[in-house]
mmCIF file with all atom_site columns, C-alpha atoms and ligand atoms in Angstrom:
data_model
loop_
_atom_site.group_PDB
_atom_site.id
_atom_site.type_symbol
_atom_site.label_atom_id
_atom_site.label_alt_id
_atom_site.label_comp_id
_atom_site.label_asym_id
_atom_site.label_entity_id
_atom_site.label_seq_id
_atom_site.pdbx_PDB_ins_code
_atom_site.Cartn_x
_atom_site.Cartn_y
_atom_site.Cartn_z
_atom_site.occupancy
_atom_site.B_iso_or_equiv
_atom_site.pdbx_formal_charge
_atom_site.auth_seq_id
_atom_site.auth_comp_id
_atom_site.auth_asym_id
_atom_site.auth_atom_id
_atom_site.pdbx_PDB_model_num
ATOM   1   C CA  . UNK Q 1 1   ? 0.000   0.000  0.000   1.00 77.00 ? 114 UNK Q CA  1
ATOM   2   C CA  . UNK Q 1 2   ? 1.108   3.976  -0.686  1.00 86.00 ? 115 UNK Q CA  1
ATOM   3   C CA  . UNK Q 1 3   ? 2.125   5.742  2.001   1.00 96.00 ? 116 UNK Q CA  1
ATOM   4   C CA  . UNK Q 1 4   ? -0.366  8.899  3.081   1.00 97.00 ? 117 UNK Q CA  1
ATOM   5   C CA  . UNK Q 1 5   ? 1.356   12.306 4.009   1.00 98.00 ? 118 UNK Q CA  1
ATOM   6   C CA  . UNK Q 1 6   ? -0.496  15.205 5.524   1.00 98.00 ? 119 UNK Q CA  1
ATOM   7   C CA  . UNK Q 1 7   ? 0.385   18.582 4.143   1.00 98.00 ? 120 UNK Q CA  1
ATOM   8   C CA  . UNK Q 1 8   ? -0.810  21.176 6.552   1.00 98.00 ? 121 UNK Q CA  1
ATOM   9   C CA  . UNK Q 1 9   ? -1.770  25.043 4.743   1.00 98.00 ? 122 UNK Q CA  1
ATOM   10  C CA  . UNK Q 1 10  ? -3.115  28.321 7.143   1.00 98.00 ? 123 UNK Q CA  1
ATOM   11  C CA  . UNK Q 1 11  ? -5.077  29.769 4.561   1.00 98.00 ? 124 UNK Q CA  1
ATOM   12  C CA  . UNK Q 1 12  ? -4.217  33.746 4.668   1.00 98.00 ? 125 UNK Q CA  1
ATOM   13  C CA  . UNK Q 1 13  ? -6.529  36.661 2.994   1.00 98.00 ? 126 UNK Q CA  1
ATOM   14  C CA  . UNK Q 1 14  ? -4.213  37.007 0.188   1.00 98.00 ? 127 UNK Q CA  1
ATOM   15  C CA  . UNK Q 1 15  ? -5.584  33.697 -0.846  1.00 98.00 ? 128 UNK Q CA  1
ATOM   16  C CA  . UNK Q 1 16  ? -9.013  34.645 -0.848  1.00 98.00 ? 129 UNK Q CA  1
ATOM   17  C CA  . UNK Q 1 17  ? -11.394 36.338 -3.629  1.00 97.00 ? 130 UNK Q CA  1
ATOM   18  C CA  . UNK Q 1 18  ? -13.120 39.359 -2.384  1.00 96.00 ? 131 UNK Q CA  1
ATOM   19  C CA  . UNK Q 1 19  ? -15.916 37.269 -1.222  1.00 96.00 ? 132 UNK Q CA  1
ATOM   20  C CA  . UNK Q 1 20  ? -13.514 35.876 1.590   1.00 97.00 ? 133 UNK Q CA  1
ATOM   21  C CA  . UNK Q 1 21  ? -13.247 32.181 0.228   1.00 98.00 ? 134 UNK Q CA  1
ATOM   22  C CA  . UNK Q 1 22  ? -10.455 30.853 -0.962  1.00 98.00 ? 135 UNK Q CA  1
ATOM   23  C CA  . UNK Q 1 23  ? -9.931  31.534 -4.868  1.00 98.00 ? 136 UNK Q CA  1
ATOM   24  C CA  . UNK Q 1 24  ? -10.206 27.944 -6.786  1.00 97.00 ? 137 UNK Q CA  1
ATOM   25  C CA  . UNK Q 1 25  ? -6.151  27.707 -8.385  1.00 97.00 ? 138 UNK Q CA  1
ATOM   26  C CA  . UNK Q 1 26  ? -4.573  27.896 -4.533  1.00 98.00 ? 139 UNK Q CA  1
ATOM   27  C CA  . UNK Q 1 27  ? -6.121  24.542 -4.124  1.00 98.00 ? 140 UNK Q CA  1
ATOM   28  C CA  . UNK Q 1 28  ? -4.422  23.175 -7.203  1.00 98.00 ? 141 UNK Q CA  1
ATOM   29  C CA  . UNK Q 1 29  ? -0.989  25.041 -6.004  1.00 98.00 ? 142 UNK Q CA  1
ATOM   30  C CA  . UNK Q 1 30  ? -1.150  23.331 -2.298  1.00 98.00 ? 143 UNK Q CA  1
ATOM   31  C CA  . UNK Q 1 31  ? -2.051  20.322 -4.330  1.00 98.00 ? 144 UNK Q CA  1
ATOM   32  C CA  . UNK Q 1 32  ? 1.333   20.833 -5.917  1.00 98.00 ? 145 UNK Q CA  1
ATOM   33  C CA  . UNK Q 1 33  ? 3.098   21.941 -2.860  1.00 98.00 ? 146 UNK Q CA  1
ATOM   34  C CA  . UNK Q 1 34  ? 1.635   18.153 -1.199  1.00 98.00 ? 147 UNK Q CA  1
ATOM   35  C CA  . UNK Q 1 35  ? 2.701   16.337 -4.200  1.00 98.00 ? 148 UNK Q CA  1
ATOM   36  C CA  . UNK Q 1 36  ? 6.726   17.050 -3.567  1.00 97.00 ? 149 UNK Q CA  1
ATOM   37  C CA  . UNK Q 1 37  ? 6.064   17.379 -0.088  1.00 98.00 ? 150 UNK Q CA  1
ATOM   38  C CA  . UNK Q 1 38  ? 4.683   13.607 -0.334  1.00 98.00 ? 151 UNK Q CA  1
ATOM   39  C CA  . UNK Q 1 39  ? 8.049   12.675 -1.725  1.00 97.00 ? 152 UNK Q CA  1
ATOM   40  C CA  . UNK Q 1 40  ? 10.150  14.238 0.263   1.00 97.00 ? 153 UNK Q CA  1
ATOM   41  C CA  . UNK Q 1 41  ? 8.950   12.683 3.413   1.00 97.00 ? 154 UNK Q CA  1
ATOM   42  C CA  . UNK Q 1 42  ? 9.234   9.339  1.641   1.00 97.00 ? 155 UNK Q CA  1
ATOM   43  C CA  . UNK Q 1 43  ? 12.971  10.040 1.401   1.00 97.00 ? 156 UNK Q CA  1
ATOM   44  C CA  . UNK Q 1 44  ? 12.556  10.641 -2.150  1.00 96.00 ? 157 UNK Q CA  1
ATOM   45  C CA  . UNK Q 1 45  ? 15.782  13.311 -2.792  1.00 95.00 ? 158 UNK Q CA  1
ATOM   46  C CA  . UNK Q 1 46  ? 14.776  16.553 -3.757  1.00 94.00 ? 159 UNK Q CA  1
ATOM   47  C CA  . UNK Q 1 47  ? 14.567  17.387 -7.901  1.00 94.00 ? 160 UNK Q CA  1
ATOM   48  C CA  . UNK Q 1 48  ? 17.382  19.040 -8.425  1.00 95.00 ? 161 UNK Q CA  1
ATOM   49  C CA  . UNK Q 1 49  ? 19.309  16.203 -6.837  1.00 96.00 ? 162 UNK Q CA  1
ATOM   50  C CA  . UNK Q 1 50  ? 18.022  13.695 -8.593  1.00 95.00 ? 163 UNK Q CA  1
ATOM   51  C CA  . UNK Q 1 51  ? 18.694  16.157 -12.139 1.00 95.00 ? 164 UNK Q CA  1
ATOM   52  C CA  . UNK Q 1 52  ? 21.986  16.389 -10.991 1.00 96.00 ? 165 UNK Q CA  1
ATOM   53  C CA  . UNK Q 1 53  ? 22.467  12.234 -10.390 1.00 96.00 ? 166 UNK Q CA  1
ATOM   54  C CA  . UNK Q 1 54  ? 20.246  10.282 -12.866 1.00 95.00 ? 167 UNK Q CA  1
ATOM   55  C CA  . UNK Q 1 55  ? 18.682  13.252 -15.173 1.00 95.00 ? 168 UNK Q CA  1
ATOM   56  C CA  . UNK Q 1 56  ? 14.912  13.182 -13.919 1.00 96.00 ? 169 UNK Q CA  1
ATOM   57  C CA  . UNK Q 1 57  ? 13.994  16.810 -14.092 1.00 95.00 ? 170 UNK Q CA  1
ATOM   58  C CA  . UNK Q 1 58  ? 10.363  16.208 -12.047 1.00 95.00 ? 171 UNK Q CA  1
ATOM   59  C CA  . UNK Q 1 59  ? 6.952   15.135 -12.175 1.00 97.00 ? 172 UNK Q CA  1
ATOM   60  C CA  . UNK Q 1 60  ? 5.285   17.566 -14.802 1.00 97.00 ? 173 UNK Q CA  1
ATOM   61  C CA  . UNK Q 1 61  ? 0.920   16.590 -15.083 1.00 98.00 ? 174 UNK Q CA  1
ATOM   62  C CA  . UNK Q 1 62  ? -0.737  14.973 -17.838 1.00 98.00 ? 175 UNK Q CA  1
ATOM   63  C CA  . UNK Q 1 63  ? -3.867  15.075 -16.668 1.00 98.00 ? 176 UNK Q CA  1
ATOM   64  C CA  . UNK Q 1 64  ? -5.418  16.895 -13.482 1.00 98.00 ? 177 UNK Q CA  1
ATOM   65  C CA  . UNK Q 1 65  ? -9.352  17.324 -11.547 1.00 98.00 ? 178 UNK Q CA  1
ATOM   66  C CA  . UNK Q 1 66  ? -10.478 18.895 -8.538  1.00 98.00 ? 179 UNK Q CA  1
ATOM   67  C CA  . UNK Q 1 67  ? -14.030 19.063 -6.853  1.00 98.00 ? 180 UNK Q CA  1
ATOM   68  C CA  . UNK Q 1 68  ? -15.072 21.489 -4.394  1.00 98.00 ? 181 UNK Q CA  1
ATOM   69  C CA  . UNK Q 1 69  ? -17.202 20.832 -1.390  1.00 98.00 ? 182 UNK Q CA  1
ATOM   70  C CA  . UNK Q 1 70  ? -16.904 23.364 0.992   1.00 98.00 ? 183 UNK Q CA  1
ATOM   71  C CA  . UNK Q 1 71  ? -15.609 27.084 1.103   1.00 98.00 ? 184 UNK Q CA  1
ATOM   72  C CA  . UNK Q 1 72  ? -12.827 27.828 2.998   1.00 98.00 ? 185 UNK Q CA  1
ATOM   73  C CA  . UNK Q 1 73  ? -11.328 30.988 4.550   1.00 98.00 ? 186 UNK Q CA  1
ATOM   74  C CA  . UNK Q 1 74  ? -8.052  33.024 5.735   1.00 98.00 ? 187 UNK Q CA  1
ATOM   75  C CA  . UNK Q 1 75  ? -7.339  31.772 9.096   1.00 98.00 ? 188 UNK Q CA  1
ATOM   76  C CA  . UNK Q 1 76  ? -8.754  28.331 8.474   1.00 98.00 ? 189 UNK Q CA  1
ATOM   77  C CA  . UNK Q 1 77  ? -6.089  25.496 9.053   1.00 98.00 ? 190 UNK Q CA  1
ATOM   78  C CA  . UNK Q 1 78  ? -6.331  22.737 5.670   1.00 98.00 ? 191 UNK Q CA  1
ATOM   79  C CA  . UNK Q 1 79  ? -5.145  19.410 6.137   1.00 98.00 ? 192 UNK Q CA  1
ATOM   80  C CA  . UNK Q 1 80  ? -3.774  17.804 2.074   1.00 98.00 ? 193 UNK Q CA  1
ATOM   81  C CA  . UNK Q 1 81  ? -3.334  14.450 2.798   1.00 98.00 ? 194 UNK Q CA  1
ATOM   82  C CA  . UNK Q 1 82  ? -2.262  12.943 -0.176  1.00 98.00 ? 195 UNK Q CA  1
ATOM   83  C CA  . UNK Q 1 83  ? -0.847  9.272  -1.548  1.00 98.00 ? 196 UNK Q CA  1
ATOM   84  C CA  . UNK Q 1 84  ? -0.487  7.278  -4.568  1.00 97.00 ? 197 UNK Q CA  1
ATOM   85  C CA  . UNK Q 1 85  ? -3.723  6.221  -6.170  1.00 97.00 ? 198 UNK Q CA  1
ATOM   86  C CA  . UNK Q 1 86  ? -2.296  4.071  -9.157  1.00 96.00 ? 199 UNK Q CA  1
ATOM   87  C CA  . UNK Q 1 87  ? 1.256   3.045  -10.175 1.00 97.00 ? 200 UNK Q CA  1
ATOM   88  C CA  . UNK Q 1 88  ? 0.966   3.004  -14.245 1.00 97.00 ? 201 UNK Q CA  1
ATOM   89  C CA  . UNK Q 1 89  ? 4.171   2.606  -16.461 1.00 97.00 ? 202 UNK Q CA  1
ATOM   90  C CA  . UNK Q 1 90  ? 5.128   5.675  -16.842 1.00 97.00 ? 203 UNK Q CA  1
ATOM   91  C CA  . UNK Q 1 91  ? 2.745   7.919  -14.948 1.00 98.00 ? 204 UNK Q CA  1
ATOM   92  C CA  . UNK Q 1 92  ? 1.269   7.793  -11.459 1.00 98.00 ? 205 UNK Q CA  1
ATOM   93  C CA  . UNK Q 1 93  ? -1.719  9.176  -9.968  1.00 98.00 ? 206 UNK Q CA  1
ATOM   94  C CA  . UNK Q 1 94  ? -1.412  11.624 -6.923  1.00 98.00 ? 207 UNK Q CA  1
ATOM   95  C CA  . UNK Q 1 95  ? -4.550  11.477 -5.056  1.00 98.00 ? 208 UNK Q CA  1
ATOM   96  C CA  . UNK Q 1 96  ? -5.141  14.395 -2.509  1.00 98.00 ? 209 UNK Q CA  1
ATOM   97  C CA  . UNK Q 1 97  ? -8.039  15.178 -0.263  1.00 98.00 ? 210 UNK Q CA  1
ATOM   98  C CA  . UNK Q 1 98  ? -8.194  18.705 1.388   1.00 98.00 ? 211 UNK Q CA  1
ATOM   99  C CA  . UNK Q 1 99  ? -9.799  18.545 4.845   1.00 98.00 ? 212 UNK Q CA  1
ATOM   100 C CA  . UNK Q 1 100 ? -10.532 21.508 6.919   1.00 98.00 ? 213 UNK Q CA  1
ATOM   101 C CA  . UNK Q 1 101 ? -10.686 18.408 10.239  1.00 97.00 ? 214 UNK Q CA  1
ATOM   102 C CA  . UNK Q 1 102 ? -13.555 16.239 9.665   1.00 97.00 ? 215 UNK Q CA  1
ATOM   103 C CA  . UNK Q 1 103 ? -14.631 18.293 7.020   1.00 98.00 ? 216 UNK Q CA  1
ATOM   104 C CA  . UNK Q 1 104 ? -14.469 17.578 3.442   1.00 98.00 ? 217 UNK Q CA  1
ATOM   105 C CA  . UNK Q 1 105 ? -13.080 20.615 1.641   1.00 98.00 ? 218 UNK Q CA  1
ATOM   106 C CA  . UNK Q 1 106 ? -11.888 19.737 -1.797  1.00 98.00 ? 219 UNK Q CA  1
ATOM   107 C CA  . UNK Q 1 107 ? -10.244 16.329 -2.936  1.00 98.00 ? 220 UNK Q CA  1
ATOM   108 C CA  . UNK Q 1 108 ? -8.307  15.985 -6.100  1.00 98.00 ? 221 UNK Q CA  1
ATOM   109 C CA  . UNK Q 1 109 ? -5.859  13.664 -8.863  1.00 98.00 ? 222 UNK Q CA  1
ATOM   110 C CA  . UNK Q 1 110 ? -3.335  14.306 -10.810 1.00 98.00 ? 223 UNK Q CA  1
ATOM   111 C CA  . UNK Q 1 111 ? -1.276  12.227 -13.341 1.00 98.00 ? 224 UNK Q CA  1
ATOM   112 C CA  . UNK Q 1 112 ? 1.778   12.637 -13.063 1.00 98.00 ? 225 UNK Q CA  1
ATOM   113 C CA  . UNK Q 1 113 ? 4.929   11.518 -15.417 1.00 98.00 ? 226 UNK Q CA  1
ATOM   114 C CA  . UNK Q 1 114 ? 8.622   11.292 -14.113 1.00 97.00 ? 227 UNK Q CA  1
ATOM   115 C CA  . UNK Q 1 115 ? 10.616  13.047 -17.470 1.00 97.00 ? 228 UNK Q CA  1
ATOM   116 C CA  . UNK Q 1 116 ? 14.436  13.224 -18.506 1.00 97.00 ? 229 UNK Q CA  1
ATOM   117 C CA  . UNK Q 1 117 ? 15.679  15.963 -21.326 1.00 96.00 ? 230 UNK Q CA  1
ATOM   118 C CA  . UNK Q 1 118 ? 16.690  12.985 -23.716 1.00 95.00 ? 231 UNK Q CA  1
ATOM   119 C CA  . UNK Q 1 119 ? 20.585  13.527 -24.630 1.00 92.00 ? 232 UNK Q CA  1
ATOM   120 C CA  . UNK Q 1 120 ? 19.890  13.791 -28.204 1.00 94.00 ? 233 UNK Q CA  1
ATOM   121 C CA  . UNK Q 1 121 ? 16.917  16.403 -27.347 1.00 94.00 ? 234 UNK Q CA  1
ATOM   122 C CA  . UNK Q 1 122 ? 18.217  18.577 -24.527 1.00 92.00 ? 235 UNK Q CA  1
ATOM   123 C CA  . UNK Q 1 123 ? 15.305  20.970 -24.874 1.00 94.00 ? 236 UNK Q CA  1
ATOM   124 C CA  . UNK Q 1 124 ? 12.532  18.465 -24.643 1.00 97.00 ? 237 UNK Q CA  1
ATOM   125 C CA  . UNK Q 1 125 ? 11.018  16.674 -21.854 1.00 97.00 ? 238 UNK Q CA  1
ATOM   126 C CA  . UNK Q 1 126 ? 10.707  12.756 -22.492 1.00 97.00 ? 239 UNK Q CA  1
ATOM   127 C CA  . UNK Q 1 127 ? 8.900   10.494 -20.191 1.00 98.00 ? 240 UNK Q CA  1
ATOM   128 C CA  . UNK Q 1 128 ? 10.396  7.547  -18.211 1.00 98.00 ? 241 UNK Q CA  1
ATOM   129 C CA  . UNK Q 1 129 ? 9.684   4.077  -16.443 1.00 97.00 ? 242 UNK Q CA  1
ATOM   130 C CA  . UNK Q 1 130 ? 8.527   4.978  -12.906 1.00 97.00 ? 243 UNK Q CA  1
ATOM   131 C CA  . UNK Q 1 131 ? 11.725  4.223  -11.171 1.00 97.00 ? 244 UNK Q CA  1
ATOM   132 C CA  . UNK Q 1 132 ? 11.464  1.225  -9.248  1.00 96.00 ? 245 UNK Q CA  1
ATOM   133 C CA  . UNK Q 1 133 ? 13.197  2.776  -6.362  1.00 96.00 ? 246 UNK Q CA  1
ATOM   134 C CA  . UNK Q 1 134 ? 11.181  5.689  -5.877  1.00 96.00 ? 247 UNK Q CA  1
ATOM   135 C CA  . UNK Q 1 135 ? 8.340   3.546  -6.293  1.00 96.00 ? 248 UNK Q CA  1
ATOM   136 C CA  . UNK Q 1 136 ? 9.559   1.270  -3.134  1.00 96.00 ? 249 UNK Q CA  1
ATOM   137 C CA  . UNK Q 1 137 ? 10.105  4.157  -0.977  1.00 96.00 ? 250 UNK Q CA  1
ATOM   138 C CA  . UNK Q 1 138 ? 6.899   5.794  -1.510  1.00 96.00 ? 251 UNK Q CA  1
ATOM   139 C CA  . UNK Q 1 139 ? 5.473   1.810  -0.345  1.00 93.00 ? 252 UNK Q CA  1
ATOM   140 C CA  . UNK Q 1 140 ? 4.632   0.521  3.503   1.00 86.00 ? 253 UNK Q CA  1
ATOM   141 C CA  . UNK Q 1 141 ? 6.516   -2.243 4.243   1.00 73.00 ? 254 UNK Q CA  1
ATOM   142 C CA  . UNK Q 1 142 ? 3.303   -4.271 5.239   1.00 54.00 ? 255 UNK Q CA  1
HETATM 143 C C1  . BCA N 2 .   ? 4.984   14.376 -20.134 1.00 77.73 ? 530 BCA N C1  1
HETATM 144 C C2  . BCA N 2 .   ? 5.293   14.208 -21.620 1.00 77.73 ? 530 BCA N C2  1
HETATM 145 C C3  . BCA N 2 .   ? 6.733   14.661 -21.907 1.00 77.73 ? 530 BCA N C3  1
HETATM 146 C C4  . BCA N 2 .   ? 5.144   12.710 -21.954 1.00 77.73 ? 530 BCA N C4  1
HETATM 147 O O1  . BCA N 2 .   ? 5.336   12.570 -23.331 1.00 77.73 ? 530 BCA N O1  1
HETATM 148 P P1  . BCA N 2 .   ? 6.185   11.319 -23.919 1.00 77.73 ? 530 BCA N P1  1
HETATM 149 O O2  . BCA N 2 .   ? 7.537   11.272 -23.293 1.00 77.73 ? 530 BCA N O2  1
HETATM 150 O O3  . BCA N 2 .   ? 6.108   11.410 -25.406 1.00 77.73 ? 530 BCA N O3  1
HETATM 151 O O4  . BCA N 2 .   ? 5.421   10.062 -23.344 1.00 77.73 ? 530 BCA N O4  1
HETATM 152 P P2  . BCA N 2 .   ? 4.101   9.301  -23.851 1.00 77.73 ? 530 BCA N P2  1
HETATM 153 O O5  . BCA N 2 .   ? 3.237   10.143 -24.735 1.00 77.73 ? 530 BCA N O5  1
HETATM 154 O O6  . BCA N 2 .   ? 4.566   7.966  -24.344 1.00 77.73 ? 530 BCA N O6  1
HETATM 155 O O7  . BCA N 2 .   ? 3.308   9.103  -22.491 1.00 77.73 ? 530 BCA N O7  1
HETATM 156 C C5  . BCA N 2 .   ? 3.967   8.640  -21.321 1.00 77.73 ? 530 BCA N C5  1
HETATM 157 C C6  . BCA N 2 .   ? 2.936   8.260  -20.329 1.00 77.73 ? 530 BCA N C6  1
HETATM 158 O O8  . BCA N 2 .   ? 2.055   9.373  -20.073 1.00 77.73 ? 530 BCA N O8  1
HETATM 159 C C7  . BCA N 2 .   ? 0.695   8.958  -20.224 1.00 77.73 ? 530 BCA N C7  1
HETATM 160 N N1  . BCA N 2 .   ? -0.083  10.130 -20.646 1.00 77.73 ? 530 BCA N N1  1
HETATM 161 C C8  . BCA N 2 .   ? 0.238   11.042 -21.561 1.00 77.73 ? 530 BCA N C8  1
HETATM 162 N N2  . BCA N 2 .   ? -0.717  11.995 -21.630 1.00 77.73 ? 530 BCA N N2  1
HETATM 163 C C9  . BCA N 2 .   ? -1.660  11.648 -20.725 1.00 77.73 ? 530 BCA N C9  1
HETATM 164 C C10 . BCA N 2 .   ? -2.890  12.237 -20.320 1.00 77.73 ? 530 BCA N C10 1
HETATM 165 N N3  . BCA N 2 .   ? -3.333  13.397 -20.833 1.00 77.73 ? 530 BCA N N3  1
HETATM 166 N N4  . BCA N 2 .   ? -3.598  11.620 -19.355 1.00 77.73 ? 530 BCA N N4  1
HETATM 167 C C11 . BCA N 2 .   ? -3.163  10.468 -18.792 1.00 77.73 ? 530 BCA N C11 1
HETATM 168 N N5  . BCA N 2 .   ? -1.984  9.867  -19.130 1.00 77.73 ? 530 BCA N N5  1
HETATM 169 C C12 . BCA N 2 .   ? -1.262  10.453 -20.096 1.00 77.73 ? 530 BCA N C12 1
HETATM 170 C C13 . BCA N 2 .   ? 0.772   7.833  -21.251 1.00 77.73 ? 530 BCA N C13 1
HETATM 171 O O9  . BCA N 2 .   ? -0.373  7.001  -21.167 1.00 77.73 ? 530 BCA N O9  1
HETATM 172 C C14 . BCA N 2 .   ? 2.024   7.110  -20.768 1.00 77.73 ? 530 BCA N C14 1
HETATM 173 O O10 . BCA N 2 .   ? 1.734   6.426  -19.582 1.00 77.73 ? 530 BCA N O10 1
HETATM 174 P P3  . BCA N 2 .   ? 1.986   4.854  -19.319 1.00 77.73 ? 530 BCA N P3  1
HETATM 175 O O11 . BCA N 2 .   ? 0.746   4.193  -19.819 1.00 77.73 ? 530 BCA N O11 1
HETATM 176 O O12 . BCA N 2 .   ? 2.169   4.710  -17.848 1.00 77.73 ? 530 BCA N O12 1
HETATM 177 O O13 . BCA N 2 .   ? 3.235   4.454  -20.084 1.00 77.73 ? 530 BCA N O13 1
HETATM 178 C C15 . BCA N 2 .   ? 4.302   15.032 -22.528 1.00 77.73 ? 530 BCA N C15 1
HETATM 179 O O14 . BCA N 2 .   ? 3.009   14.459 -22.384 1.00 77.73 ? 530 BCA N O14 1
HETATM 180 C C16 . BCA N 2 .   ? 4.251   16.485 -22.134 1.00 77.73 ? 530 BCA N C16 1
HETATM 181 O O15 . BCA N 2 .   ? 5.210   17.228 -22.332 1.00 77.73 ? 530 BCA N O15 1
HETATM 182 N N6  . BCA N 2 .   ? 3.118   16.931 -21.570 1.00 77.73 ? 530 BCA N N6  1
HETATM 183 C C17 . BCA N 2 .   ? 2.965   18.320 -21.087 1.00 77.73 ? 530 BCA N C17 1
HETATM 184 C C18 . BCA N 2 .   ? 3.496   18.435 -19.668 1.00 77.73 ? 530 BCA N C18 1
HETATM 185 C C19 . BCA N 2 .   ? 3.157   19.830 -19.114 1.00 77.73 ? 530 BCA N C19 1
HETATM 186 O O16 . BCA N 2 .   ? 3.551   20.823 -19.684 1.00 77.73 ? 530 BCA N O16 1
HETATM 187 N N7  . BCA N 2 .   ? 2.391   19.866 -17.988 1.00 77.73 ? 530 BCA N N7  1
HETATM 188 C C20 . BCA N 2 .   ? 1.898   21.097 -17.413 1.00 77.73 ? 530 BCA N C20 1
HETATM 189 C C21 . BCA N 2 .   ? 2.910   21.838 -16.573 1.00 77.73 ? 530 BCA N C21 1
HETATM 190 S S1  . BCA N 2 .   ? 4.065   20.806 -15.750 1.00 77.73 ? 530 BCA N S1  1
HETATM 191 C C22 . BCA N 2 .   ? 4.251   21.356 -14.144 1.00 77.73 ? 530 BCA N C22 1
HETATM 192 O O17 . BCA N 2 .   ? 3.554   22.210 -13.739 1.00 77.73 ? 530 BCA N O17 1
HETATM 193 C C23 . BCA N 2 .   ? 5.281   20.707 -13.313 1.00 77.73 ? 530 BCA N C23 1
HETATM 194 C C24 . BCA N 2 .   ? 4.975   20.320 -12.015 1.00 77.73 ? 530 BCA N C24 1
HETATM 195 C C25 . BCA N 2 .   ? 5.931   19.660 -11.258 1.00 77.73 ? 530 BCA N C25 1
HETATM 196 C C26 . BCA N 2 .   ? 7.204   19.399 -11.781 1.00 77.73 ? 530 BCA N C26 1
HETATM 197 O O18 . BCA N 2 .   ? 8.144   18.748 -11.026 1.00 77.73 ? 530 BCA N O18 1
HETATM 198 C C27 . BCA N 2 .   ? 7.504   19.805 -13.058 1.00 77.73 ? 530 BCA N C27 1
HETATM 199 C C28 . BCA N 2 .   ? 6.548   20.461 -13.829 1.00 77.73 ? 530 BCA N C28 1
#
């Protein structure tokens, strides 16, 4: 089974529309923010490191939805937690639920595909085998 990592946000009012409620795209950008957060507290090296070792640049999306439940506002404390729907070939699917406690906020999935810049293509983002190593970290043991 995928691991599940809580990503804790204090919405502020520069996050909110006028009306006071939290304008739609932050949700998708703490989505993001829980995404690399989720791999980083799987012991999953940070980006650059891994760019700098084996060539994978990141995790760009394919394919992304969110539904919204509940307003929230500045001063509210979110809870992301977010793990690994699906394991595909080449892309994975980051499943995230926004809670403000009990309560259902917003839940969301992405696709996601690890990508090199190919050596004959610099320039261009290519996608890759999930590596089986990242794949084993981001796994319980059980
Ligand atoms: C990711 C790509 C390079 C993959 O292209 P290719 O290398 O030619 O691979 P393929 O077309 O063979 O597809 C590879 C896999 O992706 C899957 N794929 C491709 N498109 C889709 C869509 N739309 N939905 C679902 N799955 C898809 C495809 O089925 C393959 O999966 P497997 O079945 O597991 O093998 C190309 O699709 C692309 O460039 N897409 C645009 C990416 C983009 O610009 N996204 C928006 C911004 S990225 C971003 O914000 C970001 C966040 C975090 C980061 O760390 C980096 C960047």
């Amino acid at each position: 089974m995928t691991k599940t990592v809580v990503y804790e946000v204090e919405v502020m009012f520069g996050d909110c529309d006028p009306a006071g409620i939290v304008f739609y795209p932050n949700f998708s950008k703490w989505m993001d923010a829980s995404s690399l957060n989720f791999f980083r507290q799987c012991g999953v090296p940070p980006w650059r490191e891994l760019l700098r070792t084996r060539g994978i640049v990141g995790t760009p999306l394919v394919e992304a939805h969110v539904r919204f439940f509940r307003p929230a506002s500045y001063g509210d404390r979110l809870q992301v937690h977010t793990h690994v729907g699906e394991w595909r070939h080449k892309v994975f699917i980051h499943q995230h639920t926004i809670r403000r406690g009990d309560e259902l906020i917003c839940e969301g999935s992405e696709t996601r595909a690890f990508v090199i810049h190919p050596p004959d293509e610099p320039d261009r983002i290519k996608a890759i085998p999930v590596p089986a190593d990242v794949r084993a970290l981001c796994t319980d043991d059980q």
